[in-house]
Amino acid sequence: MHKARVAIFISGGGTNMAALLYASLMKDSTFEIVLVASNKAEAAGLAIASAEGVKTFVHSHKGHSREDHDAAMEAALVEAKADYLALAGYMRILSDEFVRRWEGRILNIHPSLLPKYKGLETHRRAIEAGDTHAGASVHIVVPELDAGEVLAQARVAICAGETAASLAERVKFAEHQLYPRAVSEYVSRRPAI
Ligand code: GAR
């Protein structure tokens, strides 16, 4: 079976990257992880990917224009022959040109029930608004921040006395279920790439 070649960009802990990676290693997975790349050398997820035998790439964004940094990241994608890019806690905004070149092939996971709470501090904002539920969304990346078509969502109840930290931790459990399924469904319905 042809497996879709998926690259992942991370900036931090990489737990969503790990969820995608271990899902990809399950029998009958529709995708494989061909690259884990980061703008931060200290991103913990890089060490995990490397230990699991996945190719890694680091390019610091510091001291580079957005276009130059994106060009280096894109070169790594091309070299890895990636069909798709999954952003997993990649805390950089991609340049419009990059997004347009990869249109329809970049997915992101965002820790809110989009269209609510685009941007940062999503958990604090959901709690302060008195919402009964928070959650996570997987969406297609378009130039406008967190605005592309939502492919899948997971709802997470907000408990009494919840803090942003406790909510973030539990939303991640939901994210780890959601992202591999959403990626698998998406690459399965676009076999032409
Ligand atoms: C995840 O909760 C993800 O939804 C969020 O960062 C976390 C990364 O965690 N992404 C964003 O906020 C993107 N705007 P991880 O490194 O453990 O996967």
PDB file of C-alpha atoms in Angstrom, residues 23-140:
ATOM      1  CA  ALA A  23       0.105   6.080  14.826  1.00  0.00           C
ATOM      2  CA  SER A  24       2.154   5.898  11.625  1.00  0.00           C
ATOM      3  CA  LEU A  25       3.943   2.825  12.947  1.00  0.00           C
ATOM      4  CA  MET A  26       0.678   0.929  13.468  1.00  0.00           C
ATOM      5  CA  LYS A  27      -0.160  -1.794  10.991  1.00  0.00           C
ATOM      6  CA  ASP A  28      -2.165  -0.450   8.027  1.00  0.00           C
ATOM      7  CA  SER A  29      -1.331   3.210   8.689  1.00  0.00           C
ATOM      8  CA  THR A  30      -2.093   5.338   5.638  1.00  0.00           C
ATOM      9  CA  PHE A  31       0.880   7.613   6.230  1.00  0.00           C
ATOM     10  CA  GLU A  32       4.522   7.554   7.247  1.00  0.00           C
ATOM     11  CA  ILE A  33       6.582  10.265   8.913  1.00  0.00           C
ATOM     12  CA  VAL A  34       9.518  11.195   6.706  1.00  0.00           C
ATOM     13  CA  LEU A  35      10.859  14.243   8.555  1.00  0.00           C
ATOM     14  CA  VAL A  36      10.565  16.091  11.855  1.00  0.00           C
ATOM     15  CA  ALA A  37      11.865  19.643  11.568  1.00  0.00           C
ATOM     16  CA  SER A  38      12.052  22.472  14.072  1.00  0.00           C
ATOM     17  CA  ASN A  39      13.000  26.106  14.398  1.00  0.00           C
ATOM     18  CA  LYS A  40      14.380  25.305  17.872  1.00  0.00           C
ATOM     19  CA  ALA A  41      17.354  23.012  18.424  1.00  0.00           C
ATOM     20  CA  GLU A  42      16.215  22.361  22.006  1.00  0.00           C
ATOM     21  CA  ALA A  43      12.731  21.135  20.995  1.00  0.00           C
ATOM     22  CA  ALA A  44      12.294  17.919  22.982  1.00  0.00           C
ATOM     23  CA  GLY A  45      10.430  16.282  20.126  1.00  0.00           C
ATOM     24  CA  LEU A  46      13.556  16.282  17.971  1.00  0.00           C
ATOM     25  CA  ALA A  47      15.348  13.899  20.330  1.00  0.00           C
ATOM     26  CA  ILE A  48      12.324  11.578  20.326  1.00  0.00           C
ATOM     27  CA  ALA A  49      12.119  11.546  16.538  1.00  0.00           C
ATOM     28  CA  SER A  50      15.821  10.975  16.227  1.00  0.00           C
ATOM     29  CA  ALA A  51      15.794   8.098  18.723  1.00  0.00           C
ATOM     30  CA  GLU A  52      12.967   6.538  16.704  1.00  0.00           C
ATOM     31  CA  GLY A  53      15.064   6.696  13.559  1.00  0.00           C
ATOM     32  CA  VAL A  54      13.159   9.552  11.900  1.00  0.00           C
ATOM     33  CA  LYS A  55      15.136  12.112   9.942  1.00  0.00           C
ATOM     34  CA  THR A  56      15.321  15.464  11.740  1.00  0.00           C
ATOM     35  CA  PHE A  57      16.214  18.971  10.671  1.00  0.00           C
ATOM     36  CA  VAL A  58      16.783  22.170  12.651  1.00  0.00           C
ATOM     37  CA  HIS A  59      16.973  25.709  11.394  1.00  0.00           C
ATOM     38  CA  SER A  60      16.802  28.525  13.917  1.00  0.00           C
ATOM     39  CA  HIS A  61      14.564  31.399  12.883  1.00  0.00           C
ATOM     40  CA  LYS A  62      16.772  33.837  14.803  1.00  0.00           C
ATOM     41  CA  GLY A  63      18.674  36.259  12.607  1.00  0.00           C
ATOM     42  CA  HIS A  64      16.784  35.245   9.459  1.00  0.00           C
ATOM     43  CA  SER A  65      13.904  36.866   7.619  1.00  0.00           C
ATOM     44  CA  ARG A  66      10.671  34.855   7.572  1.00  0.00           C
ATOM     45  CA  GLU A  67      11.211  34.113   3.876  1.00  0.00           C
ATOM     46  CA  ASP A  68      14.801  32.879   4.369  1.00  0.00           C
ATOM     47  CA  HIS A  69      13.830  30.725   7.321  1.00  0.00           C
ATOM     48  CA  ASP A  70      10.871  29.239   5.458  1.00  0.00           C
ATOM     49  CA  ALA A  71      13.081  28.568   2.426  1.00  0.00           C
ATOM     50  CA  ALA A  72      15.434  26.467   4.561  1.00  0.00           C
ATOM     51  CA  MET A  73      12.518  24.543   6.098  1.00  0.00           C
ATOM     52  CA  GLU A  74      10.973  24.028   2.660  1.00  0.00           C
ATOM     53  CA  ALA A  75      14.239  22.715   1.229  1.00  0.00           C
ATOM     54  CA  ALA A  76      14.224  20.052   3.956  1.00  0.00           C
ATOM     55  CA  LEU A  77      10.619  19.149   3.042  1.00  0.00           C
ATOM     56  CA  VAL A  78      11.527  18.784  -0.608  1.00  0.00           C
ATOM     57  CA  GLU A  79      14.618  16.750   0.175  1.00  0.00           C
ATOM     58  CA  ALA A  80      12.508  14.399   2.321  1.00  0.00           C
ATOM     59  CA  LYS A  81      10.047  14.103  -0.590  1.00  0.00           C
ATOM     60  CA  ALA A  82       7.177  15.014   1.731  1.00  0.00           C
ATOM     61  CA  ASP A  83       3.661  14.976   0.258  1.00  0.00           C
ATOM     62  CA  TYR A  84       2.111  16.690   3.277  1.00  0.00           C
ATOM     63  CA  LEU A  85       3.160  18.881   6.184  1.00  0.00           C
ATOM     64  CA  ALA A  86       1.582  18.551   9.630  1.00  0.00           C
ATOM     65  CA  LEU A  87       2.205  21.454  11.998  1.00  0.00           C
ATOM     66  CA  ALA A  88       2.318  20.196  15.575  1.00  0.00           C
ATOM     67  CA  GLY A  89       2.978  23.007  18.008  1.00  0.00           C
ATOM     68  CA  TYR A  90       5.018  24.888  15.401  1.00  0.00           C
ATOM     69  CA  MET A  91       4.918  28.378  16.868  1.00  0.00           C
ATOM     70  CA  ARG A  92       5.946  30.281  13.746  1.00  0.00           C
ATOM     71  CA  ILE A  93       3.660  31.844  11.197  1.00  0.00           C
ATOM     72  CA  LEU A  94       4.537  30.550   7.730  1.00  0.00           C
ATOM     73  CA  SER A  95       4.962  33.093   4.937  1.00  0.00           C
ATOM     74  CA  ASP A  96       2.027  33.461   2.552  1.00  0.00           C
ATOM     75  CA  GLU A  97       4.195  32.295  -0.348  1.00  0.00           C
ATOM     76  CA  PHE A  98       5.138  29.098   1.445  1.00  0.00           C
ATOM     77  CA  VAL A  99       1.504  28.385   2.321  1.00  0.00           C
ATOM     78  CA  ARG A 100       0.366  29.030  -1.251  1.00  0.00           C
ATOM     79  CA  ARG A 101       3.021  26.704  -2.692  1.00  0.00           C
ATOM     80  CA  TRP A 102       1.831  23.931  -0.356  1.00  0.00           C
ATOM     81  CA  GLU A 103      -1.830  24.828  -0.598  1.00  0.00           C
ATOM     82  CA  GLY A 104      -4.082  21.998   0.545  1.00  0.00           C
ATOM     83  CA  ARG A 105      -1.147  19.996   1.833  1.00  0.00           C
ATOM     84  CA  ILE A 106      -0.512  21.667   5.227  1.00  0.00           C
ATOM     85  CA  LEU A 107      -2.562  20.743   8.287  1.00  0.00           C
ATOM     86  CA  ASN A 108      -2.391  22.281  11.754  1.00  0.00           C
ATOM     87  CA  ILE A 109      -3.724  21.343  15.153  1.00  0.00           C
ATOM     88  CA  HIS A 110      -5.009  24.262  17.201  1.00  0.00           C
ATOM     89  CA  PRO A 111      -6.031  24.046  20.868  1.00  0.00           C
ATOM     90  CA  SER A 112      -9.535  25.479  20.639  1.00  0.00           C
ATOM     91  CA  LEU A 113     -12.886  24.790  19.048  1.00  0.00           C
ATOM     92  CA  LEU A 114     -12.308  27.002  16.017  1.00  0.00           C
ATOM     93  CA  PRO A 115     -13.545  29.499  14.970  1.00  0.00           C
ATOM     94  CA  LYS A 116     -13.365  30.366  18.673  1.00  0.00           C
ATOM     95  CA  TYR A 117     -10.047  31.546  20.096  1.00  0.00           C
ATOM     96  CA  LYS A 118      -7.679  31.842  17.186  1.00  0.00           C
ATOM     97  CA  GLY A 119      -4.124  32.719  18.187  1.00  0.00           C
ATOM     98  CA  LEU A 120      -2.645  32.225  21.652  1.00  0.00           C
ATOM     99  CA  GLU A 121      -3.860  31.709  25.261  1.00  0.00           C
ATOM    100  CA  THR A 122      -6.813  29.664  24.049  1.00  0.00           C
ATOM    101  CA  HIS A 123      -7.397  27.780  27.296  1.00  0.00           C
ATOM    102  CA  ARG A 124      -7.350  30.852  29.514  1.00  0.00           C
ATOM    103  CA  ARG A 125      -9.740  32.617  27.156  1.00  0.00           C
ATOM    104  CA  ALA A 126     -12.176  29.675  27.120  1.00  0.00           C
ATOM    105  CA  ILE A 127     -12.204  29.485  30.936  1.00  0.00           C
ATOM    106  CA  GLU A 128     -12.606  33.241  31.361  1.00  0.00           C
ATOM    107  CA  ALA A 129     -15.490  33.253  28.889  1.00  0.00           C
ATOM    108  CA  GLY A 130     -17.305  30.701  31.067  1.00  0.00           C
ATOM    109  CA  ASP A 131     -17.411  28.116  28.263  1.00  0.00           C
ATOM    110  CA  THR A 132     -18.569  24.634  29.231  1.00  0.00           C
ATOM    111  CA  HIS A 133     -16.245  23.049  26.679  1.00  0.00           C
ATOM    112  CA  ALA A 134     -12.852  23.666  25.184  1.00  0.00           C
ATOM    113  CA  GLY A 135     -11.152  21.403  22.691  1.00  0.00           C
ATOM    114  CA  ALA A 136      -8.941  21.108  19.663  1.00  0.00           C
ATOM    115  CA  SER A 137      -9.338  21.516  15.929  1.00  0.00           C
ATOM    116  CA  VAL A 138      -7.423  20.150  12.971  1.00  0.00           C
ATOM    117  CA  HIS A 139      -7.626  22.503  10.024  1.00  0.00           C
ATOM    118  CA  ILE A 140      -6.148  23.160   6.625  1.00  0.00           C
TER     119      ILE A 140
END
